[in-house]
Short mmCIF file of C-alpha atoms and ligand atoms in Angstrom, two decimals:
data_model
loop_
_atom_site.label_atom_id
_atom_site.label_comp_id
_atom_site.label_asym_id
_atom_site.label_seq_id
_atom_site.Cartn_x
_atom_site.Cartn_y
_atom_site.Cartn_z
CA MET A 1 134.53 78.59 127.64
CA GLU A 2 135.46 78.53 123.92
CA LYS A 3 133.79 75.94 121.88
CA LYS A 4 136.21 73.67 120.08
CA GLU A 5 136.32 73.81 116.30
CA ASP A 6 134.41 70.53 115.72
CA GLU A 7 131.91 71.06 118.70
CA THR A 8 128.15 71.96 117.83
CA LEU A 9 126.38 74.81 119.03
CA HIS A 10 122.95 74.69 120.57
CA VAL A 11 121.08 77.96 119.39
CA ALA A 12 117.59 79.09 120.41
CA MET A 13 115.46 81.04 117.69
CA PHE A 14 112.74 83.50 118.91
CA PRO A 15 111.31 85.43 116.03
CA TRP A 16 108.33 87.89 116.21
CA LEU A 17 104.96 86.78 115.40
CA ALA A 18 104.94 87.77 111.50
CA MET A 19 105.61 85.74 108.60
CA GLY A 20 108.02 88.08 107.27
CA HIS A 21 110.13 87.33 110.35
CA LEU A 22 109.39 83.76 110.99
CA LEU A 23 110.49 82.66 107.37
CA PRO A 24 114.03 84.32 107.37
CA PHE A 25 114.56 82.96 110.97
CA LEU A 26 113.59 79.43 109.62
CA ASN A 27 115.78 79.97 106.56
CA ILE A 28 119.07 80.67 108.85
CA SER A 29 117.89 77.95 111.35
CA LYS A 30 118.16 75.52 108.47
CA LEU A 31 121.51 76.90 107.51
CA LEU A 32 122.61 76.44 111.20
CA ALA A 33 121.37 72.87 110.99
CA GLN A 34 123.02 72.10 107.79
CA LYS A 35 126.13 72.84 109.44
CA GLY A 36 125.55 70.40 112.10
CA HIS A 37 124.35 72.67 114.82
CA LYS A 38 121.24 72.15 116.97
CA VAL A 39 118.26 74.64 116.98
CA SER A 40 115.27 75.19 119.25
CA PHE A 41 112.84 77.31 117.21
CA ILE A 42 110.48 79.09 119.36
CA SER A 43 106.98 80.09 118.38
CA THR A 44 103.24 79.71 118.80
CA PRO A 45 101.31 76.63 117.56
CA ARG A 46 99.58 78.31 114.53
CA ASN A 47 102.74 79.97 113.35
CA ILE A 48 104.74 76.57 113.56
CA GLU A 49 102.00 74.81 111.86
CA ARG A 50 102.09 77.45 108.96
CA LEU A 51 105.98 77.13 108.35
CA PRO A 52 107.12 75.23 105.39
CA LYS A 53 107.83 71.51 106.24
CA LEU A 54 111.46 70.82 107.19
CA PRO A 55 113.47 68.71 104.79
CA PRO A 56 113.94 65.14 106.37
CA ASN A 57 117.45 65.28 106.78
CA LEU A 58 117.10 68.62 109.12
CA SER A 59 114.08 67.38 111.22
CA SER A 60 116.51 65.74 113.90
CA SER A 61 118.53 69.00 114.20
CA ILE A 62 115.59 71.64 114.34
CA THR A 63 113.13 71.30 117.31
CA PHE A 64 109.95 73.38 117.26
CA VAL A 65 109.13 74.74 120.86
CA SER A 66 105.51 75.57 120.65
CA LEU A 67 104.11 77.92 123.30
CA PRO A 68 100.58 78.79 123.33
CA LEU A 69 99.72 82.50 122.71
CA PRO A 70 97.55 83.70 125.58
CA PRO A 71 94.11 84.79 123.93
CA ILE A 72 93.90 88.50 122.77
CA PRO A 73 90.84 90.46 123.75
CA ASN A 74 88.29 91.34 121.12
CA LEU A 75 90.17 89.23 118.28
CA PRO A 76 89.41 85.81 117.13
CA PRO A 77 91.20 83.00 119.12
CA SER A 78 93.24 81.74 116.22
CA SER A 79 94.98 85.30 116.01
CA GLU A 80 98.76 84.40 116.23
CA SER A 81 100.36 86.41 113.54
CA SER A 82 100.59 90.10 112.26
CA MET A 83 98.61 88.61 109.30
CA ASP A 84 95.66 87.44 111.29
CA VAL A 85 95.34 90.82 112.93
CA PRO A 86 94.38 94.29 111.59
CA TYR A 87 97.28 96.77 111.23
CA ILE A 88 95.36 99.05 114.05
CA ASN A 89 95.50 95.84 116.47
CA GLN A 90 99.31 95.06 116.17
CA GLN A 91 99.96 96.41 119.72
CA SER A 92 97.50 94.16 121.06
CA LEU A 93 99.30 90.94 119.56
CA LYS A 94 102.38 92.34 121.10
CA SER A 95 100.81 92.49 124.39
CA ALA A 96 100.08 88.91 124.08
CA PHE A 97 103.50 88.05 122.79
CA ASP A 98 104.98 89.92 126.04
CA LEU A 99 103.04 87.23 128.02
CA LEU A 100 105.53 84.56 126.49
CA GLN A 101 108.34 85.97 128.78
CA LEU A 102 107.66 83.37 131.49
CA PRO A 103 107.37 80.14 129.44
CA VAL A 104 110.38 81.42 127.29
CA THR A 105 112.51 81.97 130.39
CA GLU A 106 111.63 78.43 131.79
CA PHE A 107 112.56 76.98 128.32
CA LEU A 108 115.81 78.48 128.25
CA ARG A 109 116.55 77.72 131.96
CA ARG A 110 115.63 74.06 131.25
CA SER A 111 117.44 73.71 127.76
CA SER A 112 120.25 76.00 128.30
CA PRO A 113 121.26 77.01 124.70
CA ASP A 114 124.55 78.46 123.90
CA TRP A 115 122.99 81.15 122.07
CA ILE A 116 119.67 82.91 121.72
CA ILE A 117 118.81 84.63 118.52
CA TYR A 118 115.95 87.08 119.02
CA ASP A 119 113.63 89.89 117.20
CA TYR A 120 113.00 93.52 117.91
CA THR A 121 109.88 92.94 119.88
CA SER A 122 111.54 90.98 122.58
CA HIS A 123 112.95 93.98 124.57
CA TRP A 124 112.34 91.96 127.75
CA LEU A 125 114.72 89.01 126.58
CA PRO A 126 118.30 90.32 126.85
CA PRO A 127 118.25 90.49 131.01
CA VAL A 128 116.58 87.00 130.94
CA ALA A 129 119.35 85.49 128.80
CA THR A 130 122.17 87.50 130.76
CA GLU A 131 120.85 85.98 134.02
CA LEU A 132 121.03 82.36 132.46
CA GLY A 133 124.57 82.88 131.10
CA ILE A 134 123.33 82.71 127.45
CA LYS A 135 124.85 84.67 124.64
CA LYS A 136 122.22 86.86 122.94
CA ALA A 137 122.18 88.15 119.58
CA PHE A 138 119.44 90.61 117.65
CA PHE A 139 118.75 89.46 114.33
CA SER A 140 117.75 92.17 112.08
CA LEU A 141 115.56 91.42 109.15
CA PHE A 142 115.70 95.21 108.25
CA ASN A 143 118.82 96.09 106.04
CA ALA A 144 121.66 98.16 107.48
CA SER A 145 120.65 101.54 105.79
CA ALA A 146 117.18 101.15 107.76
CA LEU A 147 118.78 100.28 110.66
CA CYS A 148 121.10 103.53 110.34
CA PHE A 149 117.91 105.71 109.61
CA MET A 150 116.34 104.34 112.77
CA GLY A 151 119.46 105.29 114.94
CA PRO A 152 121.55 104.21 117.67
CA PRO A 153 119.67 102.47 120.66
CA SER A 154 119.85 105.83 122.67
CA SER A 155 117.88 107.61 119.97
CA LEU A 156 115.42 104.80 119.74
CA ILE A 157 114.61 104.80 123.31
CA GLU A 158 114.44 108.50 123.27
CA ASP A 159 113.50 109.43 119.90
CA ALA A 160 113.07 113.09 119.54
CA ARG A 161 111.44 112.45 116.14
CA THR A 162 107.54 112.62 116.65
CA THR A 163 105.96 114.09 113.77
CA PRO A 164 105.76 112.68 110.00
CA ASP A 165 107.93 115.60 108.78
CA ASP A 166 110.75 114.51 111.14
CA PHE A 167 110.96 111.21 109.15
CA THR A 168 111.36 112.86 105.89
CA VAL A 169 114.87 114.04 106.56
CA VAL A 170 118.35 112.76 106.87
CA PRO A 171 118.99 112.43 110.81
CA PRO A 172 121.83 114.05 112.41
CA TRP A 173 123.75 110.81 113.17
CA ILE A 174 124.33 110.05 109.47
CA PRO A 175 127.39 111.96 108.54
CA PHE A 176 127.00 111.44 104.55
CA GLU A 177 124.58 112.27 101.80
CA SER A 178 121.77 110.11 101.73
CA ASP A 179 118.45 109.88 100.07
CA VAL A 180 117.30 107.15 102.54
CA VAL A 181 114.48 108.80 103.98
CA PHE A 182 110.61 108.38 104.33
CA ARG A 183 108.14 110.36 102.21
CA TYR A 184 105.58 112.28 104.18
CA HIS A 185 102.69 109.88 103.30
CA GLU A 186 104.74 106.73 104.31
CA VAL A 187 104.80 107.88 107.80
CA ALA A 188 101.51 109.94 108.25
CA ARG A 189 99.18 107.37 107.20
CA TYR A 190 100.25 104.88 110.02
CA VAL A 191 101.16 107.46 112.97
CA GLU A 192 97.57 108.10 113.72
CA LYS A 193 96.26 104.54 112.76
CA THR A 194 97.56 102.37 115.56
CA GLU A 195 95.31 101.61 118.60
CA GLU A 196 96.29 103.38 121.73
CA ASP A 197 99.49 101.88 122.74
CA VAL A 198 98.23 99.04 125.03
CA THR A 199 101.60 97.52 125.57
CA GLY A 200 103.07 100.75 127.20
CA ILE A 201 106.10 100.37 124.95
CA SER A 202 106.67 101.64 121.53
CA ASP A 203 108.21 99.67 118.60
CA SER A 204 111.10 102.32 118.68
CA VAL A 205 111.70 101.59 122.31
CA ARG A 206 111.47 97.68 121.81
CA PHE A 207 114.07 98.14 118.94
CA GLY A 208 116.28 100.17 121.40
CA TYR A 209 116.53 97.72 124.29
CA SER A 210 116.70 94.76 121.95
CA ILE A 211 119.66 95.99 120.15
CA GLY A 212 121.20 98.00 123.01
CA GLU A 213 121.24 95.05 125.38
CA SER A 214 122.42 92.26 122.80
CA ASP A 215 126.01 90.95 122.78
CA ALA A 216 125.92 91.25 118.95
CA VAL A 217 123.86 92.28 116.03
CA PHE A 218 123.12 90.17 113.02
CA VAL A 219 121.89 91.81 109.81
CA ARG A 220 120.35 90.32 106.77
CA SER A 221 122.11 92.29 104.17
CA CYS A 222 125.85 92.26 102.97
CA PRO A 223 128.43 94.71 103.04
CA GLU A 224 129.10 94.59 99.45
CA PHE A 225 125.79 96.01 98.72
CA GLU A 226 125.60 98.53 101.72
CA PRO A 227 129.37 99.29 102.33
CA GLU A 228 128.95 102.84 103.94
CA TRP A 229 125.91 101.67 106.09
CA PHE A 230 127.64 98.74 107.66
CA VAL A 231 130.77 101.16 108.63
CA LEU A 232 128.23 103.54 110.22
CA LEU A 233 126.16 100.71 111.85
CA ARG A 234 129.14 99.46 113.74
CA ASP A 235 129.83 103.22 114.86
CA LEU A 236 126.29 103.89 116.01
CA TYR A 237 126.14 100.41 117.83
CA GLN A 238 129.54 100.07 119.33
CA LYS A 239 129.26 96.24 119.32
CA PRO A 240 130.08 93.34 116.90
CA VAL A 241 127.60 93.79 113.81
CA PHE A 242 127.74 90.71 111.27
CA PRO A 243 126.12 90.63 108.06
CA THR A 244 124.26 87.11 107.58
CA GLY A 245 124.30 87.60 103.71
CA PHE A 246 120.85 88.02 101.90
CA LEU A 247 119.86 84.45 102.95
CA PRO A 248 118.20 83.71 99.66
CA PRO A 249 115.36 81.24 100.31
CA PRO A 250 115.70 77.43 99.22
CA VAL A 251 113.59 77.03 96.05
CA SER A 252 112.19 73.17 95.80
CA GLU A 253 113.85 72.32 92.71
CA ASP A 254 111.01 69.98 91.50
CA HIS A 255 108.07 72.40 90.31
CA GLU A 256 106.09 69.25 89.91
CA ASP A 257 102.81 68.53 91.85
CA ASP A 258 103.67 68.69 95.71
CA GLY A 259 100.01 68.46 96.69
CA ASP A 260 99.65 72.18 96.73
CA ALA A 261 96.51 72.75 94.73
CA THR A 262 97.13 76.53 94.65
CA TRP A 263 100.62 76.15 93.07
CA ALA A 264 99.03 73.52 90.63
CA ARG A 265 96.50 76.21 89.45
CA ILE A 266 99.05 79.00 89.21
CA LYS A 267 101.71 76.92 87.32
CA GLU A 268 99.11 75.75 84.92
CA TRP A 269 98.47 79.48 83.97
CA LEU A 270 102.23 80.61 84.15
CA ASP A 271 103.14 77.82 81.92
CA LYS A 272 100.94 79.29 79.28
CA GLN A 273 102.61 82.59 79.29
CA ARG A 274 105.77 83.70 77.64
CA VAL A 275 109.05 83.89 79.04
CA ASN A 276 109.61 87.07 81.36
CA SER A 277 106.22 88.34 80.21
CA VAL A 278 104.22 88.27 83.59
CA VAL A 279 104.31 90.78 86.35
CA TYR A 280 103.87 89.24 89.78
CA VAL A 281 101.92 91.64 92.30
CA SER A 282 102.02 91.24 95.99
CA LEU A 283 102.05 93.62 98.84
CA GLY A 284 103.28 91.15 101.58
CA THR A 285 101.64 89.64 104.48
CA GLU A 286 100.77 92.98 106.45
CA ALA A 287 100.10 95.84 104.17
CA SER A 288 96.82 96.80 103.00
CA LEU A 289 95.42 99.34 100.77
CA PRO A 290 92.20 101.47 101.23
CA ARG A 291 89.74 100.34 98.46
CA GLU A 292 89.90 103.21 96.08
CA GLU A 293 93.61 102.60 95.78
CA LEU A 294 93.04 98.74 95.13
CA ALA A 295 90.76 99.84 92.35
CA GLU A 296 93.55 102.30 90.94
CA LEU A 297 95.98 99.34 91.04
CA ALA A 298 93.53 96.98 89.38
CA LEU A 299 92.64 99.39 86.63
CA GLY A 300 96.57 100.19 86.22
CA LEU A 301 97.14 96.62 85.59
CA GLU A 302 94.25 96.24 83.14
CA LYS A 303 95.45 99.30 81.21
CA SER A 304 99.12 98.06 81.18
CA LYS A 305 98.00 95.33 78.88
CA VAL A 306 100.65 93.26 80.57
CA PRO A 307 99.95 89.79 81.83
CA PHE A 308 99.91 89.67 85.57
CA LEU A 309 99.45 87.47 88.54
CA TRP A 310 98.08 89.23 91.46
CA ALA A 311 98.37 87.69 94.97
CA LEU A 312 95.96 89.57 97.19
CA ARG A 313 96.21 89.05 101.05
CA ASN A 314 93.05 87.52 102.77
CA GLU A 315 92.60 90.57 105.08
CA PRO A 316 91.17 89.86 108.53
CA THR A 317 88.00 91.67 109.23
CA ARG A 318 87.91 93.30 105.86
CA SER A 319 84.32 93.18 104.43
CA GLU A 320 84.02 95.18 101.17
CA PRO A 321 85.26 93.24 98.03
CA LEU A 322 88.92 93.77 97.44
CA ILE A 323 88.78 94.22 93.71
CA PRO A 324 86.39 96.03 91.45
CA ASP A 325 83.24 93.73 90.29
CA GLY A 326 83.83 92.50 86.86
CA PHE A 327 87.62 92.95 86.63
CA GLU A 328 88.60 89.55 86.18
CA GLU A 329 86.22 88.96 83.42
CA ARG A 330 87.44 92.32 81.57
CA VAL A 331 90.96 91.04 81.75
CA GLY A 332 90.21 87.54 80.74
CA GLY A 333 93.12 85.14 80.39
CA ARG A 334 95.64 88.13 80.57
CA GLY A 335 95.45 88.27 84.25
CA MET A 336 95.08 85.89 87.19
CA VAL A 337 94.01 87.02 90.72
CA HIS A 338 94.23 84.82 93.81
CA VAL A 339 93.04 85.63 97.31
CA GLY A 340 95.07 84.12 99.96
CA TRP A 341 98.51 82.59 100.39
CA VAL A 342 100.54 81.69 97.50
CA PRO A 343 104.03 80.02 97.15
CA GLN A 344 105.77 83.38 96.38
CA VAL A 345 109.34 82.06 96.08
CA LYS A 346 108.11 79.22 93.61
CA ILE A 347 106.19 81.92 91.41
CA LEU A 348 109.29 84.15 91.37
CA SER A 349 111.58 81.37 90.22
CA HIS A 350 109.12 80.65 87.39
CA GLU A 351 110.51 81.64 83.96
CA SER A 352 107.23 83.20 82.75
CA VAL A 353 107.60 85.87 85.58
CA GLY A 354 109.70 88.98 84.62
CA GLY A 355 108.76 91.64 87.04
CA PHE A 356 107.43 91.98 90.62
CA LEU A 357 105.19 94.92 91.75
CA THR A 358 106.00 94.82 95.35
CA HIS A 359 105.42 96.87 98.63
CA CYS A 360 109.29 96.42 99.17
CA GLY A 361 109.26 94.31 102.36
CA TRP A 362 112.91 93.05 102.71
CA ASN A 363 112.03 89.31 102.14
CA SER A 364 110.45 89.99 98.80
CA VAL A 365 113.20 92.20 97.69
CA VAL A 366 115.63 89.61 98.46
CA GLU A 367 113.66 86.86 96.73
CA GLY A 368 112.61 89.06 93.65
CA LEU A 369 116.30 90.46 93.03
CA GLY A 370 117.55 86.74 93.75
CA PHE A 371 115.67 85.75 90.62
CA GLY A 372 116.51 88.92 88.55
CA ARG A 373 112.88 90.14 88.29
CA VAL A 374 112.37 93.67 87.90
CA PRO A 375 110.84 95.50 90.88
CA ILE A 376 108.11 98.10 90.61
CA PHE A 377 107.71 99.67 93.86
CA LEU A 378 104.77 100.54 95.80
CA PRO A 379 105.87 100.89 99.56
CA VAL A 380 103.16 100.86 102.08
CA LEU A 381 104.30 100.76 105.70
CA ASN A 382 107.16 99.63 108.18
CA GLU A 383 110.61 100.32 106.55
CA GLN A 384 109.20 99.74 103.03
CA GLY A 385 109.76 103.38 101.85
CA LEU A 386 113.40 103.29 103.14
CA ASN A 387 113.98 100.29 101.34
CA THR A 388 112.60 101.81 98.31
CA ARG A 389 114.72 104.89 98.50
CA LEU A 390 117.92 102.58 98.92
CA LEU A 391 117.19 100.58 95.77
CA ARG A 392 116.26 103.58 93.69
CA GLY A 393 119.44 105.22 94.89
CA LYS A 394 121.32 102.36 93.20
CA ASP A 395 119.01 102.78 90.01
CA ILE A 396 117.38 99.40 90.66
CA GLY A 397 113.82 98.96 89.58
CA VAL A 398 111.22 101.58 89.18
CA GLU A 399 108.74 103.24 91.62
CA ILE A 400 105.12 104.17 90.96
CA PRO A 401 104.65 108.01 91.01
CA ARG A 402 102.49 109.15 94.14
CA ASN A 403 101.22 112.30 95.71
CA GLU A 404 104.02 113.29 98.21
CA ARG A 405 101.46 114.28 100.83
CA ASP A 406 98.63 111.69 100.68
CA GLY A 407 100.25 108.86 98.80
CA ARG A 408 97.51 108.85 96.10
CA PHE A 409 98.50 107.09 92.92
CA TRP A 410 96.26 106.69 89.73
CA SER A 411 95.75 103.89 87.16
CA ASP A 412 97.52 105.66 84.30
CA SER A 413 100.71 105.98 86.34
CA VAL A 414 100.43 102.37 87.52
CA ALA A 415 100.14 101.43 83.82
CA ASP A 416 102.86 103.55 82.58
CA THR A 417 105.61 102.39 85.27
CA VAL A 418 104.43 98.62 84.70
CA ARG A 419 104.92 99.07 81.02
CA LEU A 420 108.39 100.76 81.35
CA ALA A 421 109.65 97.98 83.83
CA MET A 422 108.37 95.18 81.63
CA ILE A 423 108.15 96.11 77.93
CA ASP A 424 109.28 99.68 76.85
CA ASP A 425 112.85 100.06 75.36
CA ALA A 426 113.54 102.79 77.83
CA GLY A 427 113.19 100.14 80.55
CA GLU A 428 115.67 97.87 78.83
CA LEU A 429 118.75 98.87 80.94
CA LYS A 430 116.81 98.53 84.14
CA ARG A 431 115.96 94.87 83.13
CA THR A 432 119.52 94.31 82.56
CA LYS A 433 120.73 95.73 85.47
CA VAL A 434 118.48 93.74 87.79
CA LYS A 435 119.75 90.56 86.09
CA MET A 436 123.09 91.45 87.26
CA MET A 437 121.83 91.42 90.89
CA LYS A 438 120.88 87.89 90.67
CA GLY A 439 124.44 86.68 91.72
CA LEU A 440 124.71 89.02 94.76
CA PHE A 441 121.13 88.39 96.01
CA GLY A 442 120.50 84.76 94.72
CA ASN A 443 123.66 82.84 94.85
CA ARG A 444 123.35 80.45 97.96
CA ASP A 445 127.05 79.38 97.94
CA GLU A 446 128.36 82.94 97.98
CA ASN A 447 125.89 84.14 100.59
CA ILE A 448 126.45 81.23 102.89
CA LEU A 449 130.03 82.31 103.43
CA TYR A 450 128.74 85.14 105.70
CA VAL A 451 126.83 82.63 107.96
CA ASP A 452 130.10 80.43 108.22
CA GLU A 453 131.80 83.74 109.57
CA LEU A 454 128.81 84.03 111.92
CA ILE A 455 128.86 80.67 113.22
CA ASP A 456 132.74 81.02 113.89
CA TYR A 457 132.03 84.13 116.11
CA MET A 458 129.32 82.38 118.00
CA LYS A 459 131.77 79.50 118.58
CA SER A 460 134.41 81.72 119.76
CA LYS A 461 132.10 83.20 122.19
CA GLY A 462 131.00 79.69 123.45
CA SER A 463 128.92 79.50 126.41
CA SER A 464 129.58 79.99 130.20
CA HIS A 465 125.93 79.21 130.88
CA VAL A 466 125.05 77.79 134.22
CA GLY A 467 123.38 74.41 134.69
C1 AWU B 1 111.04 91.92 107.32
C2 AWU B 1 109.92 92.90 107.26
O1 AWU B 1 108.87 91.94 107.45
C3 AWU B 1 107.62 92.52 107.03
O2 AWU B 1 107.30 91.55 105.79
P1 AWU B 1 105.92 91.47 104.95
O3 AWU B 1 105.20 90.21 105.07
O4 AWU B 1 105.18 92.64 104.72
O5 AWU B 1 106.83 91.44 103.36
P2 AWU B 1 107.91 90.64 103.09
O6 AWU B 1 109.18 91.07 103.88
O7 AWU B 1 108.24 90.67 101.60
O8 AWU B 1 107.71 89.11 103.83
C4 AWU B 1 106.91 88.22 103.18
C5 AWU B 1 107.49 86.69 103.15
O9 AWU B 1 106.04 85.82 102.98
C6 AWU B 1 106.34 85.23 101.80
N1 AWU B 1 104.85 85.28 101.23
C7 AWU B 1 104.04 86.24 101.41
C8 AWU B 1 102.97 86.17 100.91
C9 AWU B 1 102.38 85.09 100.24
O10 AWU B 1 101.11 84.68 99.91
N2 AWU B 1 103.23 84.00 100.15
C10 AWU B 1 104.54 83.89 100.64
O11 AWU B 1 105.35 82.98 100.49
C11 AWU B 1 107.35 85.90 100.76
O12 AWU B 1 107.85 85.13 99.88
C12 AWU B 1 108.26 86.58 101.91
O13 AWU B 1 109.30 85.64 102.25
C13 AWU B 1 107.45 93.89 106.64
O14 AWU B 1 106.86 94.13 105.52
C14 AWU B 1 108.66 94.70 106.54
O15 AWU B 1 108.59 95.71 105.74
C15 AWU B 1 109.87 93.70 106.07
O16 AWU B 1 111.08 94.34 105.74
#
């Protein structure tokens, strides 16, 4: 039954338990709510608690559905997100997540939304939605080129690629020239590091079913940036594929004191720096580097003589100190280190920040380019290496040189790359090029047009759900 033009949709949102997923799911939820639609945002208590507070005008349109996560054996009871759990235990978190199937099914049966928008880990959700007559869309927080590299659902479910070398070449289903491939070390480091697969299902198979059994796929990117990849993706998926645009996050205009002591301290330091002079350093909420590489990164920042703000993740169960003793004293006021969560979007929006040394997680890419900050790439895991190849293939940003096989990098190459991005005349063209990306990645009015098309599509499919 088609929804009339002025009728509102009820959309359930069900992101994976990772901040890099929860935040963009919340951003698109806010856009749907701003357009007058109703959203049920399903997650677990601690993850909901961590989300930015809703603006008052949206709190009646977005309902948080809090489902307790079953305890994870051998992990602290508060472990509810990928950032609470060491990388090697991520599969245990997915096992607990899979136990949400029953409460999620009950919620959907009771609330009967028109659509459910879900993530790659919910391979079990499509048949539940079908049985309840609810339309279902897979929302990819990975861009189109990364999805194409991963392949069609059939290849995800029966992925013939098993060794790290298999992921360093262009797969057979990509019919054109491409340098979007992994480097050996970007795969090798993580193939052996995850625990014995306790879930009985790999991430690749989760992707395969979540995509293959969806009614539509929504992708956080835009055809203007990845034209050939969207054409290929539609061919690989043989189903409706819609760009959501980049979903640039809202920036609270007022930088004034919002009660966030961390921001107050960081802002006080940033306010003292020259415009565009600071490189902001963050490797996201899941990546972690071995101690010796953290030391090389620290020494490289020190040698660069460029002012830096380094947000270090508070890593669960990591005992040894994250940075070399005496580092902060040696760099004095030229560098600031913060261990723990920071308001990244506010930091990137501050005029003193000119560059972003990043692991190339897609949220960070969108946020950094949205403010025209020059990216300095240090990809670590997941599809970050593919994102780096995509951007470098478009001559965006600079990449820290690393040993192809083991990924090792050295302080001198960190210092040289940071100076190239931030100071050297040789980097001037790169700084200009990135400033030109601000409109495409950061313009909210332009990007929201993609969400309008998405909503029209969702309305056109309406709902024929039971009950
Ligand atoms: C989609 C996928 O999600 C994951 O996200 P991850 O957390 O690693 O990094 P981001 O995508 O930058 O996402 C991190 C998000 O958390 C925010 N943030 C982070 C740290 C902090 O202290 N404060 C903040 O506000 C940041 O602004 C961004 O929005 C995987 O890497 C994957 O490669 C990526 O493509």
